[in-house]
Structures are given as structure tokens and as C-alpha cells.
Coordinates of C-alpha atoms in Angstrom, one line a residue:
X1 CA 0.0 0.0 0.0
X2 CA 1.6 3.0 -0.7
X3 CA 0.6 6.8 -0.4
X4 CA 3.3 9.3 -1.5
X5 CA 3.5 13.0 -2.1
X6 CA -0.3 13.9 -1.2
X7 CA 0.9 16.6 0.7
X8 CA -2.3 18.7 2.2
X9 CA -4.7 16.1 0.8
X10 CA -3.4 13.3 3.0
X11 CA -3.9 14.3 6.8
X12 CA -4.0 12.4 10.1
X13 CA -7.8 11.8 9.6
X14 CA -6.6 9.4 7.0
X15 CA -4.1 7.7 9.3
X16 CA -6.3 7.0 12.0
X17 CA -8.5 5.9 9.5
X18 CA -5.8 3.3 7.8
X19 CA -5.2 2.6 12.0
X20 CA -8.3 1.0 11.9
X21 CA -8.8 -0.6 8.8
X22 CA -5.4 -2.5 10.1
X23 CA -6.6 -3.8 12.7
X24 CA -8.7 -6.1 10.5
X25 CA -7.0 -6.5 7.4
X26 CA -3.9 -8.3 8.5
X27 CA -2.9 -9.0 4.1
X28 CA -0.8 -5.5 4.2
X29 CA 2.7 -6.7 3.7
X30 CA 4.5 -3.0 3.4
X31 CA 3.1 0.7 3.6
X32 CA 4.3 3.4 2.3
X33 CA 3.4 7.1 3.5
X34 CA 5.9 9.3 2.4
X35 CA 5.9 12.8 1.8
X36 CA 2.8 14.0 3.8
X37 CA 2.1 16.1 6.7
X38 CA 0.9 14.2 9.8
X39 CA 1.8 14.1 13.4
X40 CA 3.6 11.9 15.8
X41 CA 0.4 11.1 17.4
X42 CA -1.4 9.4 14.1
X43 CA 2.1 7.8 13.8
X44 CA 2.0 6.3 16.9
X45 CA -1.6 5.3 16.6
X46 CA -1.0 3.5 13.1
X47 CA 2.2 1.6 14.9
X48 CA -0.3 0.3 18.0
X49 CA -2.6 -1.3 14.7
X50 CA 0.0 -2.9 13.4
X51 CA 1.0 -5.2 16.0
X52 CA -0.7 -8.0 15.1
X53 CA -0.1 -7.3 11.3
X54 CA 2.2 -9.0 8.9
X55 CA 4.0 -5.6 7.4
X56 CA 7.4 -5.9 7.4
X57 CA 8.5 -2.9 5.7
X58 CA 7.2 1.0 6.2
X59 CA 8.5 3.8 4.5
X60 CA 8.0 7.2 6.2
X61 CA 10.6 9.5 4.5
X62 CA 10.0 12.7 3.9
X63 CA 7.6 13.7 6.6
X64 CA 8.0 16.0 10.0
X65 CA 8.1 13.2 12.4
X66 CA 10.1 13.5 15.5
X67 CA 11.1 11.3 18.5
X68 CA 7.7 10.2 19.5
X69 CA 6.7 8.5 16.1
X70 CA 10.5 7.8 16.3
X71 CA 10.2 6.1 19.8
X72 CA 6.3 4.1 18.4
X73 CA 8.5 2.5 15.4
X74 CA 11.4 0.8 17.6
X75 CA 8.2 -0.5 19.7
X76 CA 6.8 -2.0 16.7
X77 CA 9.9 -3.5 15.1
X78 CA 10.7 -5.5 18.9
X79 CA 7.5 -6.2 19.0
X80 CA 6.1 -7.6 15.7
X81 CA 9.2 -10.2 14.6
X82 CA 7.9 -9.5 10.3
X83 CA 8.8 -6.2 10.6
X84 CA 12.5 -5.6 9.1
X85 CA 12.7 -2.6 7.3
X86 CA 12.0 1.0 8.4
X87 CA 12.7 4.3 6.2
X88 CA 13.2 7.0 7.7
X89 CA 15.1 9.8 6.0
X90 CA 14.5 13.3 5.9
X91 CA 12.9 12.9 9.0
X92 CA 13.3 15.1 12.7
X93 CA 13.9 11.8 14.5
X94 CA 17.2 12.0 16.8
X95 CA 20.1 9.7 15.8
X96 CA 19.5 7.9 19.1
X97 CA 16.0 6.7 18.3
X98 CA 17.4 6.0 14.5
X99 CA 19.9 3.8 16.3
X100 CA 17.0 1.8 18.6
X101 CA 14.4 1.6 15.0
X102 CA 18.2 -0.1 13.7
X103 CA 19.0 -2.5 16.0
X104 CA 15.5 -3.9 16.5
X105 CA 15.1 -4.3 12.7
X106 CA 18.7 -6.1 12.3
X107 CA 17.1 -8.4 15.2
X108 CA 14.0 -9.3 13.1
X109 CA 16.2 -9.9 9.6
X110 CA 18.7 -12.3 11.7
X111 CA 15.9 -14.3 13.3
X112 CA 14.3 -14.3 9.7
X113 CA 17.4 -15.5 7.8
X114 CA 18.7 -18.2 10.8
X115 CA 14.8 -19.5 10.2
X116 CA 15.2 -20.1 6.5
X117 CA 13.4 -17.2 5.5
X118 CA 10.3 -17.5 7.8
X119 CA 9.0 -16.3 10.4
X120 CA 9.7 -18.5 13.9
X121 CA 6.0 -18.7 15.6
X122 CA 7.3 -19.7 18.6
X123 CA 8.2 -16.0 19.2
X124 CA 4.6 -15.3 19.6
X125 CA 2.3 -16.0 22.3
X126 CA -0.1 -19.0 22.0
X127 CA -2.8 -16.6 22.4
X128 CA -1.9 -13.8 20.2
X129 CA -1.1 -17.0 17.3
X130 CA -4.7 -18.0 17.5
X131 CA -6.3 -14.3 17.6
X132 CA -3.8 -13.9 14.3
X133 CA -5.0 -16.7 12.7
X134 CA -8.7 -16.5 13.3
X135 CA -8.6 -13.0 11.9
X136 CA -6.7 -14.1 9.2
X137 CA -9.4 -16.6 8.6
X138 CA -12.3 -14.0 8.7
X139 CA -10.3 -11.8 6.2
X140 CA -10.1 -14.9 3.9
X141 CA -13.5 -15.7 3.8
X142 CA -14.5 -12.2 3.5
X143 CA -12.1 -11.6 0.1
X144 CA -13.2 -15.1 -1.3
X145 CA -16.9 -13.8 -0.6
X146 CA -16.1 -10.2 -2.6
X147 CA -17.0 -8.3 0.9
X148 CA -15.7 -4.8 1.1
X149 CA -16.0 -3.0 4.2
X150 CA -17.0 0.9 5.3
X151 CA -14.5 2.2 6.9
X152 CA -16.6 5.4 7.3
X153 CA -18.6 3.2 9.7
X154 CA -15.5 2.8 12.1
X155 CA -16.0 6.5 12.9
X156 CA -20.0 6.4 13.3
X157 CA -20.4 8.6 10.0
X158 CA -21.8 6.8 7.2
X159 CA -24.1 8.8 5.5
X160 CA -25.8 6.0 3.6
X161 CA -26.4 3.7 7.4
X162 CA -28.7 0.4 6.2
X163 CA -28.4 1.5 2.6
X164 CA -24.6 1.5 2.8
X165 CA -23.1 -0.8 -0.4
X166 CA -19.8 -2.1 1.9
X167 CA -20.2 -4.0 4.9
X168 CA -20.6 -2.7 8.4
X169 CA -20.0 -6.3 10.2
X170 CA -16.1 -6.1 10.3
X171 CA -16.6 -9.3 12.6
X172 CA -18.9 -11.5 11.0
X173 CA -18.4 -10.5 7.0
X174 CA -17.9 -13.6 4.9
X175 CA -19.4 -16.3 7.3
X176 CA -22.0 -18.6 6.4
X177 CA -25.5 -17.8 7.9
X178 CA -26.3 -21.7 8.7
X179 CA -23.3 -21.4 10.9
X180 CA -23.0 -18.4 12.8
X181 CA -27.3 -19.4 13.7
X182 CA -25.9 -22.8 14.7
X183 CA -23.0 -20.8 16.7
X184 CA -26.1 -18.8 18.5
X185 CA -28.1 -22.0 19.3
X186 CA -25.3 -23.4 21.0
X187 CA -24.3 -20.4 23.0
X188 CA -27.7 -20.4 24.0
X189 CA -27.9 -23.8 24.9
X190 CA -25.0 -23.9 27.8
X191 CA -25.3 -20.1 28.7
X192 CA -28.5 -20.7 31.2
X193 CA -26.3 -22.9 33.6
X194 CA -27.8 -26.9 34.3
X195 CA -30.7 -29.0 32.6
X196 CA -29.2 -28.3 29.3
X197 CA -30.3 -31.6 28.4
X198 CA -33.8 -31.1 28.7
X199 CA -33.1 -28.4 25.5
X200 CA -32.2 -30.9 23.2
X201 CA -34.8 -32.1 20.7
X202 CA -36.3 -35.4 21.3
X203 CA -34.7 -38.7 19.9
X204 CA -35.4 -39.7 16.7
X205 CA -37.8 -42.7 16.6
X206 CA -36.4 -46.0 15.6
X207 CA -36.6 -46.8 11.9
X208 CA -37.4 -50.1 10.0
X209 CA -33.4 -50.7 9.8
X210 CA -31.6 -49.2 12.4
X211 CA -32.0 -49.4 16.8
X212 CA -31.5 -47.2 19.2
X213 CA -28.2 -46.6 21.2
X214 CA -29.7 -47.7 24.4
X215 CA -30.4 -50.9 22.7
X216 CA -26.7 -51.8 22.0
X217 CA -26.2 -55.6 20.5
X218 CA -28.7 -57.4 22.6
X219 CA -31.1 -57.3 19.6
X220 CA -31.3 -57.5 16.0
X221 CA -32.3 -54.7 13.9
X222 CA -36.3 -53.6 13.5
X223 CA -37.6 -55.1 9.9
X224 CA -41.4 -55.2 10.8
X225 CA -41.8 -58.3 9.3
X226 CA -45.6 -58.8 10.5
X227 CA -46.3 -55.3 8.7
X228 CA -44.5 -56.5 5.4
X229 CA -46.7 -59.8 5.7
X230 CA -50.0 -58.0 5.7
X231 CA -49.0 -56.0 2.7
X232 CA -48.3 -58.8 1.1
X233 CA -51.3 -60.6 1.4
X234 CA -53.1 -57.2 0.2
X235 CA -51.3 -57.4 -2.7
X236 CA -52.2 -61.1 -3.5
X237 CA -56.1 -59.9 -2.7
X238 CA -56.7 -57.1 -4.7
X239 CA -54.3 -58.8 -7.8
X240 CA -57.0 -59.6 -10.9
X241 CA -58.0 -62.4 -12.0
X242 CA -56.9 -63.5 -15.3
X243 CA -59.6 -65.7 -17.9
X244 CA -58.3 -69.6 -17.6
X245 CA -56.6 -70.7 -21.3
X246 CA -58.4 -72.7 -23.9
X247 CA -57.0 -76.3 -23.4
X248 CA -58.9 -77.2 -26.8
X249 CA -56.5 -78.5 -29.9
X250 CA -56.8 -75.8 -32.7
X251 CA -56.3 -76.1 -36.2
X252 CA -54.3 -72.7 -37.4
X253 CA -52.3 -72.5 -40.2
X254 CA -52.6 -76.6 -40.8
X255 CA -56.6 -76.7 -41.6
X256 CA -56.1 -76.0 -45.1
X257 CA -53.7 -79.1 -45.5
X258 CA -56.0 -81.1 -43.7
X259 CA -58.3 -80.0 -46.0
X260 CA -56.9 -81.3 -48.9
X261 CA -56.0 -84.4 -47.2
X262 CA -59.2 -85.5 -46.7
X263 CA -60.7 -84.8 -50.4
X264 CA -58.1 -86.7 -51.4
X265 CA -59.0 -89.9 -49.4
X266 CA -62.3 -89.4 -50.4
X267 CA -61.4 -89.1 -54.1
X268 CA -59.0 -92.3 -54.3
X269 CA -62.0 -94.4 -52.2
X270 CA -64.4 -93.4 -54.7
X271 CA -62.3 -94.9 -57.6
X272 CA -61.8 -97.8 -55.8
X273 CA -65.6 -98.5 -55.1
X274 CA -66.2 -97.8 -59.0
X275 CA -63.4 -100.0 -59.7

């Protein structure tokens, strides 16, 4: 992210602003703000958002800051082990507090390179880890889902309130509905204290197939075989009943050579009788 040479346009009202933008959007790797006007104080206030961030390289050269923002930087770079570079020029910081911004960068570069080029987690707290990565989580979810957040809202002053296009749930942007209702039902479930059990829904009935978990393996599985009896016999009732088959002989296609066969017997008896 960079901002450079806005002079008068770019003011601590837009620092404080990127303060808390940063405190949820953890992606910024390096910041630039370089040739603007803005005040030890902003400074300061941007360094205390980025201590859970991942920026490890800030250029603010070429701006009035003195030993205060000076003094907020060295804090930052002991504190946060990604930040490693710090630029500083043209600045009214002392060489002293130059000197302390140094050494606690050159710390965070050595522990970087002895790692292989990562960061060591170990440096951080179990606690802070887990806040990192569950923010980093919501962030994810919330750029996969296209959310953009107001930061207008941070500072109470949206002029567009429901209407608003961006997001106003910095928390909650990107999760699914299903689960953050589920998350609510369960909250509500143990935050009462004791008979939590009685809240549950009721057991499912036992099916045709399947017992219950009371039941373990002392009995075979439910297949209502009385029930499936009575259907069958139903079935066989109300089937229709088909007209029996003709067990007559029938002639078909051979009559005709019958036929024939028995004007010629005639005809060769009747010569003989003549005869």
C-alpha cells in the first residue's frame, strides 16, 4: 500500500483511519506514506494497529516526524518479529531513536534468515497465534466472498447507514449464515447454567433398519416383518383375476392341409368303389 507526495490532501484523519482498517485487514505486507504532513500522534496510533499485522517494511521519508513516532516505530519492530525494514530519511527523529528503530530491525532480519526465511511462531504467544490466525481466517472468507468494508462506519459517520453498499459487520463479514445461527443456538444452549439436556430435541424414533443406542447388540435390527406380511397378502387380494386358457387343440395354419387331405382320401375311395 503506498501513499506518496499527497501533501495537504493526506492528513492524520486518514491515518487514523488506515489505523483501523489495520486492525482487521492483517494482508498489508509493506506501507508506504511518504511525503505527507501528519503528526507523531497518528504515527503512533497507526504503529499500535500494526502489532498483530504482517508488514514488514514502512517507509515514512520525507515527513515531520520527531522522536515520538520515532520512539512508536522501535516499539513496533521489537514487537512484531515481520517487521524488518524502516525508512526513515528526511525525518526530525534523533540519531539515538534512528539507532534503537536499527538494531530492533537487524534483530527481526537475523531471526528471519537463521529460520530459512520464515517467520519462527514460537516468538509469539499461544494466544496472540490464535487471535492472528482467526482474523486471518475471517479476512479470507470475507475476500473469497467479494465483501468490502465501510470504513466510514468505524468513525459512526456513514451517510448511507442500512443503505450502505460495503459492509458494516467487520466481525462476522464472509461467514455462512447456517453457521454463525448454529453458533447462537449453542451459545444459547449452555449459557442458562444446568438441565441443558432437557433443551435438546427429542430422539429420533427407531426406523425399520436401524435401533437405538440404548439398545446396543442385545437385539437384531427392526424389519417389521408382521407389517410386510400384511402387505403382502393385500397385494395377492386385490391382484386380478386372469380368464383360464383354452385347453382345446386348434387347427391354425394346418386346416387347409387337412383340408386337402381329406378330399383326397375321399377321391382315391371313390375310384376304388367304382373299380
Amino acid at each position: 500500500m503506498v501513499f506518496d507526495d499527497f501533501t495537504g490532501y493526506f492528513s492524520d484523519m486518514e491515518v487514523y483511519t488506515l489505523s483501523l482498517a489495520f486492525q482487521y485487514n492483517l494482508s498489508v505486507e509493506a506501507l508506504t506514506l511518504s511525503g505527507i504532513s501528519v503528526s507523531d500522534e497518528s504515527i503512533s496510533s497507526l504503529c499500535e494497529s500494526l502489532v498483530r499485522s504482517r508488514v514488514n517494511y514502512i517507509d515514512l521519508s520525507n515527513t515531520p516526524l520527531e522522536d515520538d513516532a520515532g520512539r512508536s516505530l522501535a516499539a513496533l519492530a521489537h514487537v512484531s518479529p515481520f517487521l524488518r525494514t524502516v525508512v526513515v530519511g528526511e525525518t526530525l527523529i534523533s540519531e539515538d531513536v534512528l539507532d534503537e528503530i536499527d538494531v530492533a530491525c537487524q534483530f527481526n532480519q537475523s531471526n528471519f534468515e537463521g529460520n530459512g526465511n520464515s517467520i519462527d511462531e514460537s516468538l509469539f504467544k499461544e494466544t496472540d497465534l490464535n487471535r492472528l490466525k482467526s482474523r486471518m481466517q475471517r479476512i479470507v472468507r470475507a475476500q473469497s466472498a467479494n465483501t468490502h468494508f465501510c470504513v466510514a462506519h468505524l468513525f459512526n459517520c456513514c451517510p448511507n447507514g442500512d443503505t450502505c453498499l460495503y459492509s458494516h459487520a467487520l466481525t462476522s463479514a464472509g461467514q455462512d449464515p447456517t453457521s454463525v445461527e448454529l453458533g447462537q443456538k449453542i451459545s444459547e444452549l449452555f449459557s442458562t447454567g444446568g438441565d441443558w439436556e432437557q433443551k435438546l430435541p427429542p430422539r429420533a424414533a427407531e426406523g425399520a433398519s436401524w435401533k437405538g443406542p440404548d439398545d446396543g447388540n442385545t437385539r437384531g435390527p427392526k424389519l417389521n416383518l408382521k407389517r410386510r406380511k400384511q402387505l403382502k397378502q393385500e397385494a395377492e387380494r386385490d391382484e386380478p383375476v386372469l380368464p383360464m386358457k383354452d385347453s382345446r387343440p386348434r387347427l391354425g395354419l394346418a386346416a387347409p392341409f387337412v383340408a386337402v387331405g381329406f378330399l383326397l382320401t375321399v377321391l382315391v375311395a371313390f375310384r376304388k368303389y367304382r373299380c
